[in-house]
Each structure stands twice: as C-alpha cells, then as structure tokens.
Amino acid sequence: MLRLFRPIFFVCGILALIMTGLLLVPMLYGYVVQDPEYRAFLIAAGLSLPGGALMIGLGRQRRFNLNSRQLYLLTSMSWLLLSFIGALPLMLTDHPLSLSDAVFEAVSGITTTGSTVVSGIGDLPPSILLWRSLLQWVGGLGVIGMAVTILPFLRVGGMRLFQTESSDWSEKSLPRFHEMAQRLLFIYLMITLVCGLCYWVAGMGPFDAVNHAMTTVSTGGYATDDASMGRFSDSILWISVVFMMIGGMPFMLYIRLLSQRRWSVLSDQQAKGFIGIVLFLIAVLTFEQVVFDGEPLMDTLTHAAFNIVSIITTTGYASTDYTLWGEFSIGLFFIATFIGGCSGSTSGGMKVFRFQLSYQFLADQMHKLVHPRSVTAIRFNGKPIPDDIIASAVAFSFLFFIVLAATTLILTALDVEFITAFTGAITALTNVGPGLGDTIGPAGNFYTLPDTAKWVLSLAMILGRLELLTVMVLLSPVFWRG
C-alpha cells in the first residue's frame, strides 16, 4: 500500500509547497497595505510548509513512474489537499469562517465554481479578496493542465479528441510535456494580463482589475462586491464577455497557435459549436425581452450577452438578477447551466463536445433504423471518432444524472427546499456558481444552508470538476483489487 501512495505523497508535497508560496502573495500585499489579516496567511503558510516537506520526505524515491491507478488517486487527493490548504487562512482571520464555510469557499474557489457563503464581500479585507481570486486563478490553470495531460491518459474527458486528429500532431507539432506546460502557463498569464489591462483602461480600479481579471479568465466568478459585475459600465461588461469566451475555449488551440503560428489552427468543430450555441441563446433571449417585454434593445443585448456567457462558461458573474426577467428567461438560463464550455478550457458543465457527439450518435442511430445495413462513422473535425470515446461520453452523461438525482435527494433529506436543492446540485456539479430561487440565486448565497449540505455540495463541486468518473472509479472494488 505504501508503494501505491509514495509517489502521490511526493507530488502532493510539491503542491503543498506551491500553495505555501501562493499564501505569501496576499500576506505581503496585506502587510504593504497595512491589512492586519496578513498574519492569517503567515500562519497558514507556516502550517503548509512543514506538511509539504513531510509528504515529500515520505514519498521521495530515486525514480518512479505514475501508473493509471496512482493518477486516479493523485487527481482526487491533490484537489482535496489544495482545497483544505486554501481554507486555512479563511479560518484564521480575525473574523473567521467556520470549518464548513471555509472549506466550501475554498472548494468553490479552487474548482472555479464561484458559489459563496460570504455576505458583505465589499467589506472583506483586501488580502482575503485577493486570496479568493488567486484560488480561482490557480484552479483554472489546474483545470486546463488536468484536461490536456492527465484526463486523456485516464481515458476521461474531451481532449482525447485532439489525439484522434493527426498522428503528425502528436509526434511533431505537440511540444514535449515541459514545453507544453511552459506555453500553457505563458498563454494563461498573458490572457490574464491583457484582461486586467483592458478592465483598468475601461475604468476599473487597479485592485478590482487584477482580481476580476483572475476570476474572469479562470471562469471562476468571484467578485469584490456583493453586486458582482452589476456595478460596472457596459463597456466593462463587454470586455468580460470577450474574456469569459476566451476562457471557455480549448486552450490547446492557443498552444497550437503559438506553436504553428497559423490562424487556421483555431478552426475547431467544438469551438464553432460553442460560439454558435452562445450566439443562438443570446439572440433568443434578447428577442424575447425586446419583442414581448418591450425592453430597450442595446441595454437588453448587453445584459443578455453578459449573463448568458457567464452561465454557459460557468463563470457565475451576474450583472443583474436575471431570475426577475420572467419564466422563459429562467428556463433558458436553466438549460444553459448544463451545457458548459469546451473541453480543455477553464469552464465546467457537461461540455459542448458531449452534446455534439450525442447529437451525431442519435442521428447515426436514426439513420440505421431506416438503413439497417449501412455502415457509417461518427466524425469530429473530419476524423472518425473511436467507439470508446463515444462510450465514455455516454457513461459520463448517465453518471451525471445519477449523481445529480442522488445529490438532490440528499439535500432535500437535510430539509433544503427542493428548488434550492435541485439547482444547488446542478450548479455544484457543473461548477457554475449561482443557482435559482431566493436563497442561492444570483442575488443570494449559500450561507444559510445547513453545514452538512455545504459538505455535500463541496464534494459535488469536486466531482464535477474532476469529470465524475475520475473520482467515482475510486469507489469501485475492482480499483482496489487491481
């Protein structure tokens, strides 16, 4: 058993040291601006550092290779570790959160969900605001890295679609792992810097611009005020729309662009489908609000575009309480909650490629009902898709709704009202942020939920972020007998 866990301890120890370094960022900033809460980050770093060193000591060995069983364990344990370290300073402040609230807030941050238990966000110390944003920024980077490196190896997720496109790509165009990691970090950092600069030029203060840039590109949704993005101008909302869309696109396309320097590499079936769905939903919502409710065109278009993009990219920002727009609008936002962004992006949700594959699979089955002897192949970006990728998408979809039903029932058993329980389960599994209703809607938060419900939702957020199968396989007896 120690042989199984030793490499996992080593990697988790390294992650703990990285988190220790990140804790020093809000600590130093708090010290400079004379925020007394900097001490909480200093103490948290003091706890994280020896813990990381101990795990490295337990896991150190001359040479090791991670097999698939160890990667399944590492993926789950690393996100749990990051969440608990992220919760430390939230429990050590002068006005501490409880263990349940701190873990919920940290899990929501590191999974880029954006749900919160905090009221009066604008009154929080700047070091705490910066830490919440940093959690989401690092979580977004971790999501992309996991999607393009670990999940394809584990035969989970949509980035395996890139592996089916060309053997030439995997052998010549794809950089070695460390080069790809460097380019991914460079692209992610550059997009964040450009986003922050655009926010600042459009009128945000420097602190707000930095925080919102990190939570926009990571499609996380933590804001620096209870009003979310509703207190900013229309120009800032449109900037946010652009960068949320960028965050919702496959980052492998950006790596390709940096490697090959040809705009044609951005042509991708999933990206086109994602953009098409977004434009369609914006058009439908704007039409309904303008024609049937008599709302002004440009103002409606701005808020419809912002809130649709925020929900479908699972960012969770809100410019207004869209649940007041009528039942049709609520239904449209409810549907958008499931879709999510592209695989290999910072977004959550079921992912666009699964809907595309499911549609093609359904069309193929309909065709075979009429022509039972025909031989057809489901294609993506012009290339045939192996049956195991389609089977993985079907298995994920089935498991998603099973877990959704189970989570909803557990929450209702904890005396959580049904709409709150149902939409809370959805928003946790899809990593969106706000749910529906007065309690956890865009104008509310999760503070009033029972502590046990917060733990359930925290687990659901991690399940959703790790594509469900990665965690659920750990509950299988065959995994431990392997």
Short mmCIF file of C-alpha atoms in Angstrom, two decimals:
data_model
loop_
_atom_site.label_atom_id
_atom_site.label_comp_id
_atom_site.label_asym_id
_atom_site.label_seq_id
_atom_site.Cartn_x
_atom_site.Cartn_y
_atom_site.Cartn_z
CA MET A 1 0.00 0.00 0.00
CA LEU A 2 2.86 2.39 0.79
CA ARG A 3 4.27 1.61 -2.64
CA LEU A 4 0.99 2.77 -4.17
CA PHE A 5 0.85 6.03 -2.19
CA ARG A 6 4.53 7.02 -2.11
CA PRO A 7 4.58 8.90 -5.47
CA ILE A 8 1.25 10.52 -4.53
CA PHE A 9 2.71 11.83 -1.26
CA PHE A 10 5.67 13.25 -3.16
CA VAL A 11 3.58 15.13 -5.75
CA CYS A 12 1.11 16.36 -3.12
CA GLY A 13 4.05 17.62 -1.07
CA ILE A 14 5.24 19.66 -4.02
CA LEU A 15 1.74 21.06 -4.47
CA ALA A 16 1.66 21.99 -0.77
CA LEU A 17 4.91 23.94 -1.19
CA ILE A 18 3.48 25.73 -4.22
CA MET A 19 0.41 26.68 -2.19
CA THR A 20 2.75 27.91 0.55
CA GLY A 21 4.33 30.26 -1.95
CA LEU A 22 0.92 31.47 -3.06
CA LEU A 23 -0.09 32.17 0.53
CA LEU A 24 2.80 34.62 0.72
CA VAL A 25 1.27 36.78 -2.05
CA PRO A 26 -1.77 38.05 -0.05
CA MET A 27 0.40 38.07 3.07
CA LEU A 28 2.87 40.50 1.50
CA TYR A 29 0.11 42.56 -0.05
CA GLY A 30 -1.74 42.75 3.26
CA TYR A 31 1.45 43.78 5.02
CA VAL A 32 2.10 46.56 2.47
CA VAL A 33 -1.44 47.99 2.69
CA GLN A 34 -1.48 47.55 6.48
CA ASP A 35 -4.18 44.89 6.46
CA PRO A 36 -3.85 43.04 9.80
CA GLU A 37 -5.22 39.86 8.24
CA TYR A 38 -1.79 39.23 6.69
CA ARG A 39 -0.99 37.29 9.87
CA ALA A 40 -3.58 34.64 8.95
CA PHE A 41 -1.70 33.93 5.73
CA LEU A 42 1.63 33.83 7.54
CA ILE A 43 0.29 31.24 10.00
CA ALA A 44 -1.30 29.23 7.16
CA ALA A 45 1.99 29.22 5.29
CA GLY A 46 3.72 28.10 8.48
CA LEU A 47 1.37 25.12 8.67
CA SER A 48 1.52 24.25 4.97
CA LEU A 49 5.31 24.35 4.65
CA PRO A 50 6.22 21.56 7.11
CA GLY A 51 3.27 19.49 5.95
CA GLY A 52 4.51 19.67 2.37
CA ALA A 53 8.07 18.90 3.42
CA LEU A 54 6.87 15.86 5.40
CA MET A 55 4.95 14.47 2.42
CA ILE A 56 7.96 14.94 0.16
CA GLY A 57 10.11 13.10 2.69
CA LEU A 58 7.63 10.20 2.89
CA GLY A 59 7.30 9.95 -0.87
CA ARG A 60 10.87 10.54 -2.00
CA GLN A 61 12.47 7.76 -4.01
CA ARG A 62 15.11 7.57 -6.67
CA ARG A 63 12.81 7.01 -9.60
CA PHE A 64 9.14 6.34 -10.10
CA ASN A 65 6.51 6.36 -12.81
CA LEU A 66 2.86 7.08 -12.07
CA ASN A 67 0.54 4.36 -13.38
CA SER A 68 -3.16 4.86 -14.09
CA ARG A 69 -4.29 3.77 -10.60
CA GLN A 70 -1.93 6.26 -8.99
CA LEU A 71 -3.09 9.02 -11.34
CA TYR A 72 -6.71 8.43 -10.34
CA LEU A 73 -5.72 8.73 -6.68
CA LEU A 74 -3.42 11.70 -7.27
CA THR A 75 -6.06 13.65 -9.19
CA SER A 76 -8.61 13.35 -6.39
CA MET A 77 -6.21 13.76 -3.46
CA SER A 78 -4.45 16.78 -4.93
CA TRP A 79 -7.69 18.74 -5.33
CA LEU A 80 -8.74 17.83 -1.79
CA LEU A 81 -5.34 18.94 -0.49
CA LEU A 82 -5.46 22.26 -2.35
CA SER A 83 -8.97 22.90 -1.03
CA PHE A 84 -8.04 22.33 2.61
CA ILE A 85 -4.88 24.46 2.35
CA GLY A 86 -6.95 27.16 0.66
CA ALA A 87 -9.38 27.08 3.59
CA LEU A 88 -6.69 27.63 6.24
CA PRO A 89 -6.40 31.45 6.09
CA LEU A 90 -10.19 31.79 5.95
CA MET A 91 -10.40 30.08 9.34
CA LEU A 92 -7.50 32.04 10.86
CA THR A 93 -8.69 35.61 10.22
CA ASP A 94 -9.91 37.94 12.96
CA HIS A 95 -13.46 37.20 11.78
CA PRO A 96 -13.03 33.53 10.90
CA LEU A 97 -15.30 31.33 8.85
CA SER A 98 -16.33 28.02 10.37
CA LEU A 99 -14.65 24.86 9.05
CA SER A 100 -17.66 24.05 6.86
CA ASP A 101 -17.89 27.58 5.44
CA ALA A 102 -14.12 27.90 4.89
CA VAL A 103 -13.86 24.56 3.08
CA PHE A 104 -16.93 25.36 0.99
CA GLU A 105 -15.48 28.73 -0.01
CA ALA A 106 -12.07 27.25 -0.81
CA VAL A 107 -13.52 24.32 -2.79
CA SER A 108 -15.72 26.75 -4.70
CA GLY A 109 -12.64 28.82 -5.45
CA ILE A 110 -10.22 26.08 -6.46
CA THR A 111 -12.85 24.37 -8.65
CA THR A 112 -13.69 27.79 -10.20
CA THR A 113 -17.35 27.32 -9.23
CA GLY A 114 -17.89 30.75 -7.69
CA SER A 115 -20.56 29.88 -5.12
CA THR A 116 -20.02 31.74 -1.88
CA VAL A 117 -21.11 31.73 1.75
CA VAL A 118 -19.84 35.27 2.33
CA SER A 119 -22.11 38.30 2.66
CA GLY A 120 -20.77 41.84 2.58
CA ILE A 121 -17.97 40.91 0.19
CA GLY A 122 -17.10 44.54 -0.39
CA ASP A 123 -16.25 44.88 3.32
CA LEU A 124 -13.78 41.98 3.32
CA PRO A 125 -10.09 42.80 3.90
CA PRO A 126 -8.17 43.18 0.63
CA SER A 127 -5.89 40.23 1.42
CA ILE A 128 -8.90 37.90 1.68
CA LEU A 129 -10.35 39.23 -1.59
CA LEU A 130 -7.01 38.68 -3.29
CA TRP A 131 -6.75 35.14 -1.90
CA ARG A 132 -10.22 34.21 -3.20
CA SER A 133 -9.23 35.45 -6.66
CA LEU A 134 -5.88 33.65 -6.53
CA LEU A 135 -7.62 30.39 -5.65
CA GLN A 136 -9.76 30.64 -8.75
CA TRP A 137 -6.87 31.68 -10.99
CA VAL A 138 -4.74 28.74 -9.86
CA GLY A 139 -7.76 26.45 -10.06
CA GLY A 140 -8.38 27.49 -13.65
CA LEU A 141 -4.77 26.76 -14.57
CA GLY A 142 -5.02 23.39 -12.83
CA VAL A 143 -8.22 22.57 -14.70
CA ILE A 144 -6.59 23.16 -18.08
CA GLY A 145 -3.45 21.28 -17.13
CA MET A 146 -5.50 18.32 -15.91
CA ALA A 147 -7.64 18.34 -19.06
CA VAL A 148 -4.72 18.28 -21.50
CA THR A 149 -2.37 15.93 -19.62
CA ILE A 150 -3.99 13.63 -17.05
CA LEU A 151 -7.59 13.06 -18.15
CA PRO A 152 -6.74 11.95 -21.72
CA PHE A 153 -4.36 9.36 -20.25
CA LEU A 154 -7.13 8.13 -17.96
CA ARG A 155 -9.46 7.89 -20.98
CA VAL A 156 -11.72 10.59 -19.50
CA GLY A 157 -12.59 14.00 -20.91
CA GLY A 158 -12.69 15.53 -24.35
CA MET A 159 -9.05 16.38 -25.06
CA ARG A 160 -8.61 12.88 -26.45
CA LEU A 161 -10.40 14.27 -29.49
CA PHE A 162 -7.22 16.17 -30.31
CA GLN A 163 -5.29 12.90 -30.25
CA THR A 164 -7.56 11.46 -32.96
CA GLU A 165 -6.98 14.29 -35.40
CA SER A 166 -3.47 13.58 -36.58
CA SER A 167 -0.61 11.33 -35.64
CA ASP A 168 1.63 14.03 -37.11
CA TRP A 169 0.34 16.46 -34.46
CA SER A 170 1.27 14.24 -31.54
CA GLU A 171 4.71 13.46 -32.94
CA LYS A 172 5.89 16.76 -34.42
CA SER A 173 3.69 19.70 -33.52
CA LEU A 174 2.99 18.92 -29.86
CA PRO A 175 5.86 20.11 -27.68
CA ARG A 176 7.30 17.85 -25.05
CA PHE A 177 5.40 17.94 -21.78
CA HIS A 178 7.52 20.56 -20.03
CA GLU A 179 7.44 22.78 -23.12
CA MET A 180 3.66 22.44 -23.36
CA ALA A 181 3.34 23.30 -19.65
CA GLN A 182 5.51 26.39 -20.14
CA ARG A 183 3.46 27.52 -23.12
CA LEU A 184 0.21 26.87 -21.30
CA LEU A 185 1.36 28.96 -18.34
CA PHE A 186 2.61 31.72 -20.66
CA ILE A 187 -0.69 31.87 -22.60
CA TYR A 188 -2.78 31.80 -19.42
CA LEU A 189 -0.69 34.55 -17.84
CA MET A 190 -0.74 36.74 -20.96
CA ILE A 191 -4.52 36.46 -21.35
CA THR A 192 -4.93 37.39 -17.68
CA LEU A 193 -2.61 40.40 -18.00
CA VAL A 194 -4.41 41.65 -21.13
CA CYS A 195 -7.79 41.19 -19.44
CA GLY A 196 -6.66 43.15 -16.38
CA LEU A 197 -5.24 45.92 -18.55
CA CYS A 198 -8.50 46.18 -20.50
CA TYR A 199 -10.51 46.37 -17.29
CA TRP A 200 -8.22 49.11 -15.94
CA VAL A 201 -8.40 51.15 -19.15
CA ALA A 202 -12.21 50.80 -19.16
CA GLY A 203 -12.47 52.34 -15.69
CA MET A 204 -11.89 49.66 -13.05
CA GLY A 205 -9.56 50.49 -10.19
CA PRO A 206 -6.23 48.60 -10.22
CA PHE A 207 -7.18 46.24 -7.38
CA ASP A 208 -10.56 45.39 -8.91
CA ALA A 209 -8.96 44.96 -12.34
CA VAL A 210 -6.41 42.45 -11.05
CA ASN A 211 -8.96 40.45 -9.09
CA HIS A 212 -11.60 40.38 -11.80
CA ALA A 213 -9.02 39.51 -14.47
CA MET A 214 -8.04 36.41 -12.49
CA THR A 215 -11.64 35.34 -11.91
CA THR A 216 -12.76 36.13 -15.48
CA VAL A 217 -10.08 34.19 -17.36
CA SER A 218 -10.43 31.28 -14.95
CA THR A 219 -14.24 31.50 -15.46
CA GLY A 220 -14.49 31.43 -11.67
CA GLY A 221 -16.79 34.35 -10.92
CA TYR A 222 -15.62 35.60 -7.54
CA ALA A 223 -16.16 39.36 -7.43
CA THR A 224 -15.02 42.03 -4.99
CA ASP A 225 -18.55 43.18 -4.11
CA ASP A 226 -21.96 41.63 -3.47
CA ALA A 227 -23.23 43.36 -6.61
CA SER A 228 -20.86 41.19 -8.68
CA MET A 229 -20.33 42.91 -12.05
CA GLY A 230 -23.57 44.87 -11.85
CA ARG A 231 -21.79 47.98 -10.54
CA PHE A 232 -19.63 48.40 -13.64
CA SER A 233 -20.25 50.09 -17.00
CA ASP A 234 -21.49 48.38 -20.15
CA SER A 235 -18.02 48.60 -21.72
CA ILE A 236 -16.58 46.57 -18.83
CA LEU A 237 -19.37 44.03 -19.21
CA TRP A 238 -18.49 43.54 -22.89
CA ILE A 239 -14.80 43.16 -22.04
CA SER A 240 -15.83 40.50 -19.57
CA VAL A 241 -17.92 38.76 -22.25
CA VAL A 242 -14.89 38.55 -24.55
CA PHE A 243 -12.52 37.14 -21.94
CA MET A 244 -15.09 34.72 -20.50
CA MET A 245 -15.47 33.37 -24.04
CA ILE A 246 -11.69 33.10 -24.37
CA GLY A 247 -11.58 31.19 -21.08
CA GLY A 248 -14.33 28.87 -22.31
CA MET A 249 -12.44 27.85 -25.47
CA PRO A 250 -10.00 24.90 -25.69
CA PHE A 251 -6.59 26.16 -24.60
CA MET A 252 -4.96 23.51 -26.78
CA LEU A 253 -5.99 25.71 -29.73
CA TYR A 254 -3.99 28.59 -28.27
CA ILE A 255 -0.99 26.28 -27.74
CA ARG A 256 -1.28 25.21 -31.37
CA LEU A 257 -1.44 28.81 -32.48
CA LEU A 258 1.70 29.63 -30.51
CA SER A 259 3.48 26.57 -31.93
CA GLN A 260 2.42 26.75 -35.57
CA ARG A 261 1.62 30.47 -35.92
CA ARG A 262 -1.24 29.81 -38.33
CA TRP A 263 -4.73 31.18 -37.62
CA SER A 264 -6.23 28.14 -39.37
CA VAL A 265 -5.41 26.00 -36.32
CA LEU A 266 -8.21 27.82 -34.46
CA SER A 267 -10.76 26.17 -36.75
CA ASP A 268 -12.28 23.53 -34.50
CA GLN A 269 -15.69 21.86 -34.52
CA GLN A 270 -16.13 22.16 -30.76
CA ALA A 271 -15.17 25.85 -30.70
CA LYS A 272 -17.53 26.61 -33.59
CA GLY A 273 -20.34 24.74 -31.87
CA PHE A 274 -19.70 26.60 -28.62
CA ILE A 275 -19.79 30.02 -30.32
CA GLY A 276 -22.91 29.05 -32.27
CA ILE A 277 -24.78 27.96 -29.13
CA VAL A 278 -23.83 31.16 -27.31
CA LEU A 279 -24.95 33.41 -30.18
CA PHE A 280 -28.22 31.49 -30.53
CA LEU A 281 -29.08 31.76 -26.82
CA ILE A 282 -28.23 35.47 -26.74
CA ALA A 283 -30.38 36.11 -29.82
CA VAL A 284 -33.35 34.18 -28.40
CA LEU A 285 -33.19 35.88 -25.00
CA THR A 286 -32.76 39.35 -26.50
CA PHE A 287 -35.65 38.79 -28.92
CA GLU A 288 -37.95 37.61 -26.13
CA GLN A 289 -37.10 40.56 -23.87
CA VAL A 290 -37.37 43.23 -26.61
CA VAL A 291 -40.40 41.96 -28.54
CA PHE A 292 -42.57 40.56 -25.76
CA ASP A 293 -41.46 42.66 -22.77
CA GLY A 294 -40.66 45.93 -24.59
CA GLU A 295 -37.17 46.32 -23.15
CA PRO A 296 -34.65 48.67 -24.87
CA LEU A 297 -32.50 46.82 -27.45
CA MET A 298 -28.89 47.74 -26.56
CA ASP A 299 -29.32 47.51 -22.81
CA THR A 300 -31.09 44.17 -23.16
CA LEU A 301 -28.46 42.86 -25.57
CA THR A 302 -25.66 43.82 -23.17
CA HIS A 303 -27.15 42.12 -20.13
CA ALA A 304 -28.42 39.12 -22.10
CA ALA A 305 -24.98 38.55 -23.63
CA PHE A 306 -23.17 39.03 -20.33
CA ASN A 307 -25.37 36.75 -18.25
CA ILE A 308 -25.74 34.03 -20.91
CA VAL A 309 -21.95 33.90 -21.43
CA SER A 310 -21.40 33.97 -17.66
CA ILE A 311 -23.67 30.97 -17.13
CA ILE A 312 -22.65 28.87 -20.13
CA THR A 313 -18.95 29.35 -19.39
CA THR A 314 -19.78 28.53 -15.75
CA THR A 315 -18.24 31.80 -14.57
CA GLY A 316 -21.17 32.78 -12.39
CA TYR A 317 -20.91 36.56 -12.60
CA ALA A 318 -24.21 38.47 -12.63
CA SER A 319 -24.93 41.97 -13.86
CA THR A 320 -28.49 41.84 -12.55
CA ASP A 321 -30.92 39.37 -11.01
CA TYR A 322 -31.95 37.60 -14.21
CA THR A 323 -34.50 35.46 -12.33
CA LEU A 324 -36.73 38.56 -12.43
CA TRP A 325 -36.84 38.53 -16.23
CA GLY A 326 -39.71 36.05 -16.41
CA GLU A 327 -40.27 32.31 -16.57
CA PHE A 328 -38.96 31.91 -20.13
CA SER A 329 -35.66 33.54 -19.17
CA ILE A 330 -35.34 31.32 -16.10
CA GLY A 331 -35.89 28.26 -18.28
CA LEU A 332 -33.26 29.43 -20.78
CA PHE A 333 -30.67 30.03 -18.07
CA PHE A 334 -31.53 26.65 -16.54
CA ILE A 335 -30.74 24.92 -19.84
CA ALA A 336 -27.53 26.92 -20.31
CA THR A 337 -26.36 25.74 -16.89
CA PHE A 338 -25.99 22.18 -18.17
CA ILE A 339 -24.07 22.94 -21.35
CA GLY A 340 -20.80 24.44 -20.14
CA GLY A 341 -17.81 25.45 -22.23
CA CYS A 342 -15.32 23.48 -24.30
CA SER A 343 -13.21 20.60 -23.12
CA GLY A 344 -9.70 21.77 -22.27
CA SER A 345 -10.97 25.16 -21.12
CA THR A 346 -11.37 26.59 -17.64
CA SER A 347 -15.15 26.12 -17.89
CA GLY A 348 -17.20 23.42 -16.21
CA GLY A 349 -20.51 21.94 -17.28
CA MET A 350 -21.16 18.81 -19.34
CA LYS A 351 -19.03 20.29 -22.14
CA VAL A 352 -20.08 21.15 -25.68
CA PHE A 353 -18.31 18.19 -27.29
CA ARG A 354 -20.50 15.70 -25.41
CA PHE A 355 -23.64 17.33 -26.79
CA GLN A 356 -22.10 17.30 -30.27
CA LEU A 357 -21.15 13.62 -30.03
CA SER A 358 -24.55 12.73 -28.57
CA TYR A 359 -26.32 14.52 -31.42
CA GLN A 360 -24.22 12.74 -34.03
CA PHE A 361 -24.74 9.41 -32.27
CA LEU A 362 -28.52 9.98 -32.24
CA ALA A 363 -28.50 10.94 -35.92
CA ASP A 364 -26.47 7.84 -36.71
CA GLN A 365 -28.94 5.62 -34.85
CA MET A 366 -31.88 7.23 -36.66
CA HIS A 367 -30.13 6.62 -39.98
CA LYS A 368 -29.54 2.95 -39.13
CA LEU A 369 -33.21 2.48 -38.25
CA VAL A 370 -34.05 3.38 -41.83
CA HIS A 371 -30.96 1.77 -43.41
CA PRO A 372 -30.04 -1.08 -41.02
CA ARG A 373 -27.29 -2.46 -43.27
CA SER A 374 -25.49 0.83 -43.78
CA VAL A 375 -22.01 1.33 -42.34
CA THR A 376 -21.34 4.85 -41.05
CA ALA A 377 -18.78 6.51 -38.82
CA ILE A 378 -19.21 9.41 -36.41
CA ARG A 379 -16.66 12.06 -37.29
CA PHE A 380 -15.25 15.04 -35.38
CA ASN A 381 -13.21 17.69 -37.16
CA GLY A 382 -13.36 15.41 -40.20
CA LYS A 383 -11.80 12.41 -38.44
CA PRO A 384 -13.55 9.21 -37.28
CA ILE A 385 -14.19 9.02 -33.55
CA PRO A 386 -13.26 5.73 -31.80
CA ASP A 387 -16.15 3.93 -30.16
CA ASP A 388 -14.57 4.17 -26.71
CA ILE A 389 -14.73 7.98 -26.78
CA ILE A 390 -18.45 7.83 -27.57
CA ALA A 391 -18.92 5.21 -24.84
CA SER A 392 -17.09 7.46 -22.37
CA ALA A 393 -19.38 10.38 -23.24
CA VAL A 394 -22.48 8.22 -22.78
CA ALA A 395 -21.17 6.84 -19.47
CA PHE A 396 -20.42 10.36 -18.21
CA SER A 397 -23.88 11.62 -19.13
CA PHE A 398 -25.58 8.69 -17.41
CA LEU A 399 -23.44 9.08 -14.28
CA PHE A 400 -24.00 12.86 -14.25
CA PHE A 401 -27.77 12.49 -13.92
CA ILE A 402 -27.46 9.66 -11.38
CA VAL A 403 -25.21 11.82 -9.18
CA LEU A 404 -27.49 14.83 -9.74
CA ALA A 405 -30.50 12.85 -8.54
CA ALA A 406 -28.61 11.45 -5.53
CA THR A 407 -27.26 14.87 -4.53
CA THR A 408 -30.70 16.46 -4.81
CA LEU A 409 -32.28 13.74 -2.66
CA ILE A 410 -29.58 14.06 0.00
CA LEU A 411 -30.06 17.83 0.16
CA THR A 412 -33.85 17.54 0.43
CA ALA A 413 -33.34 14.97 3.21
CA LEU A 414 -31.41 17.72 5.01
CA ASP A 415 -34.56 19.93 4.85
CA VAL A 416 -33.29 22.04 1.95
CA GLU A 417 -36.19 23.34 -0.14
CA PHE A 418 -36.50 21.41 -3.45
CA ILE A 419 -35.69 24.21 -5.93
CA THR A 420 -32.68 25.20 -3.84
CA ALA A 421 -31.58 21.56 -3.55
CA PHE A 422 -32.07 20.76 -7.23
CA THR A 423 -30.43 23.87 -8.68
CA GLY A 424 -27.75 23.79 -5.97
CA ALA A 425 -26.83 20.26 -7.02
CA ILE A 426 -26.76 21.31 -10.67
CA THR A 427 -24.66 24.40 -10.08
CA ALA A 428 -22.20 22.39 -7.97
CA LEU A 429 -21.80 19.53 -10.47
CA THR A 430 -21.47 21.93 -13.40
CA ASN A 431 -19.29 24.41 -11.43
CA VAL A 432 -21.49 27.36 -12.39
CA GLY A 433 -21.90 29.23 -9.09
CA PRO A 434 -25.38 30.69 -8.55
CA GLY A 435 -28.49 28.54 -8.55
CA LEU A 436 -32.12 29.58 -8.78
CA GLY A 437 -34.51 30.84 -6.14
CA ASP A 438 -34.27 33.44 -3.40
CA THR A 439 -31.70 31.54 -1.32
CA ILE A 440 -28.90 30.64 -3.76
CA GLY A 441 -29.95 32.66 -6.81
CA PRO A 442 -27.76 35.39 -8.32
CA ALA A 443 -28.89 37.77 -5.57
CA GLY A 444 -28.30 35.29 -2.71
CA ASN A 445 -25.60 33.00 -1.35
CA PHE A 446 -25.13 29.59 0.30
CA TYR A 447 -24.57 30.78 3.87
CA THR A 448 -27.99 29.77 5.24
CA LEU A 449 -27.71 26.15 4.10
CA PRO A 450 -27.01 23.53 6.80
CA ASP A 451 -23.35 22.65 7.32
CA THR A 452 -23.93 19.09 6.15
CA ALA A 453 -25.43 20.43 2.91
CA LYS A 454 -22.32 22.54 2.37
CA TRP A 455 -20.11 19.45 2.70
CA VAL A 456 -22.33 17.59 0.22
CA LEU A 457 -22.11 20.47 -2.25
CA SER A 458 -18.34 20.74 -1.74
CA LEU A 459 -17.99 17.10 -2.72
CA ALA A 460 -20.29 17.67 -5.69
CA MET A 461 -18.12 20.58 -6.86
CA ILE A 462 -15.02 18.39 -6.79
CA LEU A 463 -16.87 15.55 -8.54
CA GLY A 464 -18.00 17.92 -11.28
CA ARG A 465 -14.56 19.47 -11.72
CA LEU A 466 -12.85 16.07 -11.98
CA GLU A 467 -15.34 14.81 -14.61
CA LEU A 468 -17.11 12.44 -12.17
CA LEU A 469 -15.58 9.21 -13.49
CA THR A 470 -12.15 10.12 -12.15
CA VAL A 471 -13.49 10.12 -8.58
CA MET A 472 -16.23 7.52 -8.87
CA VAL A 473 -13.78 4.86 -10.07
CA LEU A 474 -12.13 5.08 -6.63
CA LEU A 475 -15.35 3.71 -5.12
CA SER A 476 -15.18 0.64 -7.32
CA PRO A 477 -13.95 -2.57 -5.63
CA VAL A 478 -12.09 -3.54 -8.79
CA PHE A 479 -9.90 -0.46 -8.42
CA TRP A 480 -8.57 -1.58 -5.02
CA ARG A 481 -8.19 -5.18 -6.18
CA GLY A 482 -6.16 -4.07 -9.20
#
